[in-house]
Amino acid sequence: MRRSRTDEFLEFAAGRSGHLFRSACLLTSGDTHLAEDLVQETLGRMYALWGRTGLIGRAARIDNPAAYAQTVLVRAFLSHRRRRSAGERPLGELPDSAHARTAGDDPALRVALLDALAELPPKDRAVIVLRYWEDRSIEETAQAMQVSSAAVRTRSVRALARLRERLGGGIAEYAAR
């Protein structure tokens, strides 16, 4: 029985790690190394829970492991941002195609959006990623971030205003793509 749970978790991890990594890249504004660390931390926490017959805490079951993993990822990101060392960034030469591997059809758009996201505070960035990348409701976002629905609405409005300000008049150009 223990082997089958491990197999189930490995299947889950293989299926979700790409999605978690993309979300982590957005949360970290393109810092792929930190994104990988966050995904590993998320999968590690999920594995620890997986072995407990699917229980979280005392009585609740993991009804939607994918959504729960996303919540764990956001909480790991916010925890990381609170650490003193989180502001330290190594300097040096960037790889030639750091964004090109995941840039999709338009690398310039990806870079512009990642730069704009990088200027948002971590909690605002988390709200934008959960609401608009993950397409979660206000209530689901509030639950994932452990804040009120009103706080999510307020952060959404402020974060979107900052993104519009940062992207300037060209936001319609980005939206049209």
PDB file of C-alpha atoms in Angstrom:
ATOM      1  CA  MET A   1       0.000   0.000   0.000  1.00  0.00           C
ATOM      2  CA  ARG A   2       2.817   2.429   0.809  1.00  0.00           C
ATOM      3  CA  ARG A   3       4.368   1.831  -2.612  1.00  0.00           C
ATOM      4  CA  SER A   4       1.120   2.748  -4.359  1.00  0.00           C
ATOM      5  CA  ARG A   5       0.903   6.074  -2.497  1.00  0.00           C
ATOM      6  CA  THR A   6       4.452   6.875  -3.542  1.00  0.00           C
ATOM      7  CA  ASP A   7       3.569   6.004  -7.124  1.00  0.00           C
ATOM      8  CA  GLU A   8       0.463   8.205  -6.911  1.00  0.00           C
ATOM      9  CA  PHE A   9       2.528  11.102  -5.607  1.00  0.00           C
ATOM     10  CA  LEU A  10       5.182  10.670  -8.302  1.00  0.00           C
ATOM     11  CA  GLU A  11       2.462  10.717 -10.950  1.00  0.00           C
ATOM     12  CA  PHE A  12       0.945  13.839  -9.371  1.00  0.00           C
ATOM     13  CA  ALA A  13       4.336  15.570  -9.133  1.00  0.00           C
ATOM     14  CA  ALA A  14       5.229  14.763 -12.732  1.00  0.00           C
ATOM     15  CA  GLY A  15       1.890  16.077 -13.942  1.00  0.00           C
ATOM     16  CA  ARG A  16       1.857  19.292 -11.887  1.00  0.00           C
ATOM     17  CA  SER A  17       5.502  20.348 -11.685  1.00  0.00           C
ATOM     18  CA  GLY A  18       5.464  22.189 -15.026  1.00  0.00           C
ATOM     19  CA  HIS A  19       2.392  24.178 -14.084  1.00  0.00           C
ATOM     20  CA  LEU A  20       3.782  24.918 -10.626  1.00  0.00           C
ATOM     21  CA  PHE A  21       7.062  26.045 -12.182  1.00  0.00           C
ATOM     22  CA  ARG A  22       5.308  28.457 -14.569  1.00  0.00           C
ATOM     23  CA  SER A  23       3.321  29.944 -11.687  1.00  0.00           C
ATOM     24  CA  ALA A  24       6.459  30.187  -9.567  1.00  0.00           C
ATOM     25  CA  CYS A  25       8.258  31.992 -12.412  1.00  0.00           C
ATOM     26  CA  LEU A  26       5.485  34.564 -12.473  1.00  0.00           C
ATOM     27  CA  LEU A  27       5.557  34.961  -8.707  1.00  0.00           C
ATOM     28  CA  THR A  28       9.334  35.418  -8.714  1.00  0.00           C
ATOM     29  CA  SER A  29       9.296  37.735 -11.744  1.00  0.00           C
ATOM     30  CA  GLY A  30      11.298  35.341 -13.863  1.00  0.00           C
ATOM     31  CA  ASP A  31      13.845  34.183 -11.278  1.00  0.00           C
ATOM     32  CA  THR A  32      13.993  30.589 -12.488  1.00  0.00           C
ATOM     33  CA  HIS A  33      16.347  29.442  -9.736  1.00  0.00           C
ATOM     34  CA  LEU A  34      14.072  30.678  -6.969  1.00  0.00           C
ATOM     35  CA  ALA A  35      11.079  29.266  -8.884  1.00  0.00           C
ATOM     36  CA  GLU A  36      12.720  25.830  -8.919  1.00  0.00           C
ATOM     37  CA  ASP A  37      13.401  26.092  -5.191  1.00  0.00           C
ATOM     38  CA  LEU A  38       9.780  27.029  -4.505  1.00  0.00           C
ATOM     39  CA  VAL A  39       8.487  24.120  -6.585  1.00  0.00           C
ATOM     40  CA  GLN A  40      10.785  21.728  -4.732  1.00  0.00           C
ATOM     41  CA  GLU A  41       9.639  23.093  -1.390  1.00  0.00           C
ATOM     42  CA  THR A  42       6.012  22.777  -2.488  1.00  0.00           C
ATOM     43  CA  LEU A  43       6.439  19.196  -3.674  1.00  0.00           C
ATOM     44  CA  GLY A  44       8.319  18.337  -0.474  1.00  0.00           C
ATOM     45  CA  ARG A  45       5.479  19.654   1.656  1.00  0.00           C
ATOM     46  CA  MET A  46       2.925  17.870  -0.507  1.00  0.00           C
ATOM     47  CA  TYR A  47       4.843  14.597  -0.202  1.00  0.00           C
ATOM     48  CA  ALA A  48       4.890  14.896   3.583  1.00  0.00           C
ATOM     49  CA  LEU A  49       1.102  15.279   3.555  1.00  0.00           C
ATOM     50  CA  TRP A  50       0.591  12.616   0.895  1.00  0.00           C
ATOM     51  CA  GLY A  51       1.980   9.909   3.157  1.00  0.00           C
ATOM     52  CA  ARG A  52      -0.568  10.701   5.856  1.00  0.00           C
ATOM     53  CA  THR A  53      -3.403   8.911   4.088  1.00  0.00           C
ATOM     54  CA  GLY A  54      -4.368  12.103   2.301  1.00  0.00           C
ATOM     55  CA  LEU A  55      -5.077  14.053   5.467  1.00  0.00           C
ATOM     56  CA  ILE A  56      -4.235  17.665   6.088  1.00  0.00           C
ATOM     57  CA  GLY A  57      -4.190  18.736   9.694  1.00  0.00           C
ATOM     58  CA  ARG A  58      -6.616  16.638  11.667  1.00  0.00           C
ATOM     59  CA  ALA A  59      -9.780  16.106   9.700  1.00  0.00           C
ATOM     60  CA  ALA A  60      -9.811  17.645   6.238  1.00  0.00           C
ATOM     61  CA  ARG A  61      -9.016  15.625   3.103  1.00  0.00           C
ATOM     62  CA  ILE A  62      -7.198  16.996   0.096  1.00  0.00           C
ATOM     63  CA  ASP A  63     -10.176  17.307  -2.229  1.00  0.00           C
ATOM     64  CA  ASN A  64      -8.202  19.018  -4.990  1.00  0.00           C
ATOM     65  CA  PRO A  65      -4.461  18.287  -4.687  1.00  0.00           C
ATOM     66  CA  ALA A  66      -3.610  20.557  -7.649  1.00  0.00           C
ATOM     67  CA  ALA A  67      -5.306  23.581  -6.064  1.00  0.00           C
ATOM     68  CA  TYR A  68      -3.808  22.750  -2.691  1.00  0.00           C
ATOM     69  CA  ALA A  69      -0.330  22.539  -4.247  1.00  0.00           C
ATOM     70  CA  GLN A  70      -0.880  25.978  -5.779  1.00  0.00           C
ATOM     71  CA  THR A  71      -1.832  27.314  -2.355  1.00  0.00           C
ATOM     72  CA  VAL A  72       1.278  25.745  -0.830  1.00  0.00           C
ATOM     73  CA  LEU A  73       3.378  27.356  -3.582  1.00  0.00           C
ATOM     74  CA  VAL A  74       1.970  30.833  -2.917  1.00  0.00           C
ATOM     75  CA  ARG A  75       2.464  30.463   0.824  1.00  0.00           C
ATOM     76  CA  ALA A  76       6.049  29.246   0.288  1.00  0.00           C
ATOM     77  CA  PHE A  77       6.670  32.285  -1.928  1.00  0.00           C
ATOM     78  CA  LEU A  78       5.237  34.713   0.636  1.00  0.00           C
ATOM     79  CA  SER A  79       7.256  33.047   3.415  1.00  0.00           C
ATOM     80  CA  HIS A  80      10.398  33.334   1.342  1.00  0.00           C
ATOM     81  CA  ARG A  81       9.761  37.045   0.732  1.00  0.00           C
ATOM     82  CA  ARG A  82       9.556  37.671   4.496  1.00  0.00           C
ATOM     83  CA  ARG A  83      13.064  36.303   5.094  1.00  0.00           C
ATOM     84  CA  ARG A  84      15.885  38.803   5.415  1.00  0.00           C
ATOM     85  CA  SER A  85      17.942  37.093   2.749  1.00  0.00           C
ATOM     86  CA  ALA A  86      15.095  37.327   0.216  1.00  0.00           C
ATOM     87  CA  GLY A  87      16.260  40.758  -0.928  1.00  0.00           C
ATOM     88  CA  GLU A  88      19.734  39.559  -1.803  1.00  0.00           C
ATOM     89  CA  ARG A  89      20.233  39.127  -5.524  1.00  0.00           C
ATOM     90  CA  PRO A  90      23.426  37.909  -7.108  1.00  0.00           C
ATOM     91  CA  LEU A  91      24.852  40.149  -9.778  1.00  0.00           C
ATOM     92  CA  GLY A  92      26.577  39.046 -12.896  1.00  0.00           C
ATOM     93  CA  GLU A  93      25.912  38.163 -16.446  1.00  0.00           C
ATOM     94  CA  LEU A  94      22.524  36.736 -17.314  1.00  0.00           C
ATOM     95  CA  PRO A  95      22.238  33.712 -19.591  1.00  0.00           C
ATOM     96  CA  ASP A  96      21.620  34.562 -23.241  1.00  0.00           C
ATOM     97  CA  SER A  97      18.156  33.059 -23.294  1.00  0.00           C
ATOM     98  CA  ALA A  98      16.900  33.047 -19.719  1.00  0.00           C
ATOM     99  CA  HIS A  99      13.393  33.990 -20.790  1.00  0.00           C
ATOM    100  CA  ALA A 100      13.485  32.585 -24.315  1.00  0.00           C
ATOM    101  CA  ARG A 101      12.905  28.989 -23.204  1.00  0.00           C
ATOM    102  CA  THR A 102       9.517  29.805 -21.716  1.00  0.00           C
ATOM    103  CA  ALA A 103       8.722  32.939 -23.666  1.00  0.00           C
ATOM    104  CA  GLY A 104       6.136  31.377 -25.944  1.00  0.00           C
ATOM    105  CA  ASP A 105       5.341  33.306 -29.084  1.00  0.00           C
ATOM    106  CA  ASP A 106       6.431  36.779 -27.944  1.00  0.00           C
ATOM    107  CA  PRO A 107       9.545  37.121 -25.783  1.00  0.00           C
ATOM    108  CA  ALA A 108       9.254  40.930 -25.649  1.00  0.00           C
ATOM    109  CA  LEU A 109       5.783  40.675 -24.161  1.00  0.00           C
ATOM    110  CA  ARG A 110       6.939  38.137 -21.570  1.00  0.00           C
ATOM    111  CA  VAL A 111       9.881  40.329 -20.530  1.00  0.00           C
ATOM    112  CA  ALA A 112       7.719  43.460 -20.306  1.00  0.00           C
ATOM    113  CA  LEU A 113       5.135  41.687 -18.153  1.00  0.00           C
ATOM    114  CA  LEU A 114       7.738  40.026 -15.918  1.00  0.00           C
ATOM    115  CA  ASP A 115       9.443  43.388 -15.394  1.00  0.00           C
ATOM    116  CA  ALA A 116       6.112  44.984 -14.517  1.00  0.00           C
ATOM    117  CA  LEU A 117       5.278  42.121 -12.118  1.00  0.00           C
ATOM    118  CA  ALA A 118       8.712  42.452 -10.503  1.00  0.00           C
ATOM    119  CA  GLU A 119       7.882  45.982  -9.423  1.00  0.00           C
ATOM    120  CA  LEU A 120       4.805  44.861  -7.495  1.00  0.00           C
ATOM    121  CA  PRO A 121       5.071  43.981  -3.812  1.00  0.00           C
ATOM    122  CA  PRO A 122       5.052  40.195  -3.237  1.00  0.00           C
ATOM    123  CA  LYS A 123       1.482  40.015  -1.913  1.00  0.00           C
ATOM    124  CA  ASP A 124       0.142  42.093  -4.827  1.00  0.00           C
ATOM    125  CA  ARG A 125       2.046  39.869  -7.243  1.00  0.00           C
ATOM    126  CA  ALA A 126       0.573  36.780  -5.587  1.00  0.00           C
ATOM    127  CA  VAL A 127      -2.952  38.197  -5.956  1.00  0.00           C
ATOM    128  CA  ILE A 128      -2.399  38.927  -9.662  1.00  0.00           C
ATOM    129  CA  VAL A 129      -0.955  35.473 -10.325  1.00  0.00           C
ATOM    130  CA  LEU A 130      -3.724  33.661  -8.450  1.00  0.00           C
ATOM    131  CA  ARG A 131      -6.588  35.758  -9.835  1.00  0.00           C
ATOM    132  CA  TYR A 132      -5.502  36.173 -13.435  1.00  0.00           C
ATOM    133  CA  TRP A 133      -2.959  33.446 -14.177  1.00  0.00           C
ATOM    134  CA  GLU A 134      -4.565  30.705 -12.096  1.00  0.00           C
ATOM    135  CA  ASP A 135      -8.074  32.072 -12.758  1.00  0.00           C
ATOM    136  CA  ARG A 136      -9.141  31.681  -9.140  1.00  0.00           C
ATOM    137  CA  SER A 137     -12.113  33.413  -7.607  1.00  0.00           C
ATOM    138  CA  ILE A 138     -11.721  36.159  -5.045  1.00  0.00           C
ATOM    139  CA  GLU A 139     -12.709  33.754  -2.274  1.00  0.00           C
ATOM    140  CA  GLU A 140     -10.262  31.060  -3.406  1.00  0.00           C
ATOM    141  CA  THR A 141      -7.488  33.648  -3.613  1.00  0.00           C
ATOM    142  CA  ALA A 142      -8.352  34.957  -0.143  1.00  0.00           C
ATOM    143  CA  GLN A 143      -8.253  31.441   1.272  1.00  0.00           C
ATOM    144  CA  ALA A 144      -4.919  30.655  -0.391  1.00  0.00           C
ATOM    145  CA  MET A 145      -3.359  33.825   0.968  1.00  0.00           C
ATOM    146  CA  GLN A 146      -5.119  33.653   4.339  1.00  0.00           C
ATOM    147  CA  VAL A 147      -6.599  37.141   3.987  1.00  0.00           C
ATOM    148  CA  SER A 148     -10.120  38.528   3.624  1.00  0.00           C
ATOM    149  CA  SER A 149     -11.967  38.810   0.326  1.00  0.00           C
ATOM    150  CA  ALA A 150     -11.922  42.592   0.734  1.00  0.00           C
ATOM    151  CA  ALA A 151      -8.120  42.522   0.994  1.00  0.00           C
ATOM    152  CA  VAL A 152      -7.932  40.541  -2.256  1.00  0.00           C
ATOM    153  CA  ARG A 153     -10.212  43.032  -4.017  1.00  0.00           C
ATOM    154  CA  THR A 154      -8.191  45.981  -2.737  1.00  0.00           C
ATOM    155  CA  ARG A 155      -4.862  44.408  -3.698  1.00  0.00           C
ATOM    156  CA  SER A 156      -6.218  43.478  -7.137  1.00  0.00           C
ATOM    157  CA  VAL A 157      -7.335  47.018  -7.871  1.00  0.00           C
ATOM    158  CA  ARG A 158      -4.068  48.542  -6.662  1.00  0.00           C
ATOM    159  CA  ALA A 159      -1.879  45.970  -8.405  1.00  0.00           C
ATOM    160  CA  LEU A 160      -3.725  46.336 -11.715  1.00  0.00           C
ATOM    161  CA  ALA A 161      -3.437  50.125 -11.457  1.00  0.00           C
ATOM    162  CA  ARG A 162       0.322  49.802 -10.900  1.00  0.00           C
ATOM    163  CA  LEU A 163       0.629  47.442 -13.867  1.00  0.00           C
ATOM    164  CA  ARG A 164      -1.312  49.879 -16.065  1.00  0.00           C
ATOM    165  CA  GLU A 165       0.910  52.709 -14.869  1.00  0.00           C
ATOM    166  CA  ARG A 166       4.061  50.687 -15.514  1.00  0.00           C
ATOM    167  CA  LEU A 167       2.984  49.465 -18.942  1.00  0.00           C
ATOM    168  CA  GLY A 168       1.645  52.909 -19.830  1.00  0.00           C
ATOM    169  CA  GLY A 169      -0.450  53.493 -22.917  1.00  0.00           C
ATOM    170  CA  GLY A 170       0.916  50.304 -24.439  1.00  0.00           C
ATOM    171  CA  ILE A 171      -1.262  48.086 -22.242  1.00  0.00           C
ATOM    172  CA  ALA A 172      -3.882  47.867 -25.004  1.00  0.00           C
ATOM    173  CA  GLU A 173      -1.115  46.715 -27.333  1.00  0.00           C
ATOM    174  CA  TYR A 174      -0.157  43.938 -24.900  1.00  0.00           C
ATOM    175  CA  ALA A 175      -3.772  42.896 -24.371  1.00  0.00           C
ATOM    176  CA  ALA A 176      -4.403  42.680 -28.110  1.00  0.00           C
ATOM    177  CA  ARG A 177      -1.673  40.070 -28.612  1.00  0.00           C
TER     178      ARG A 177
END
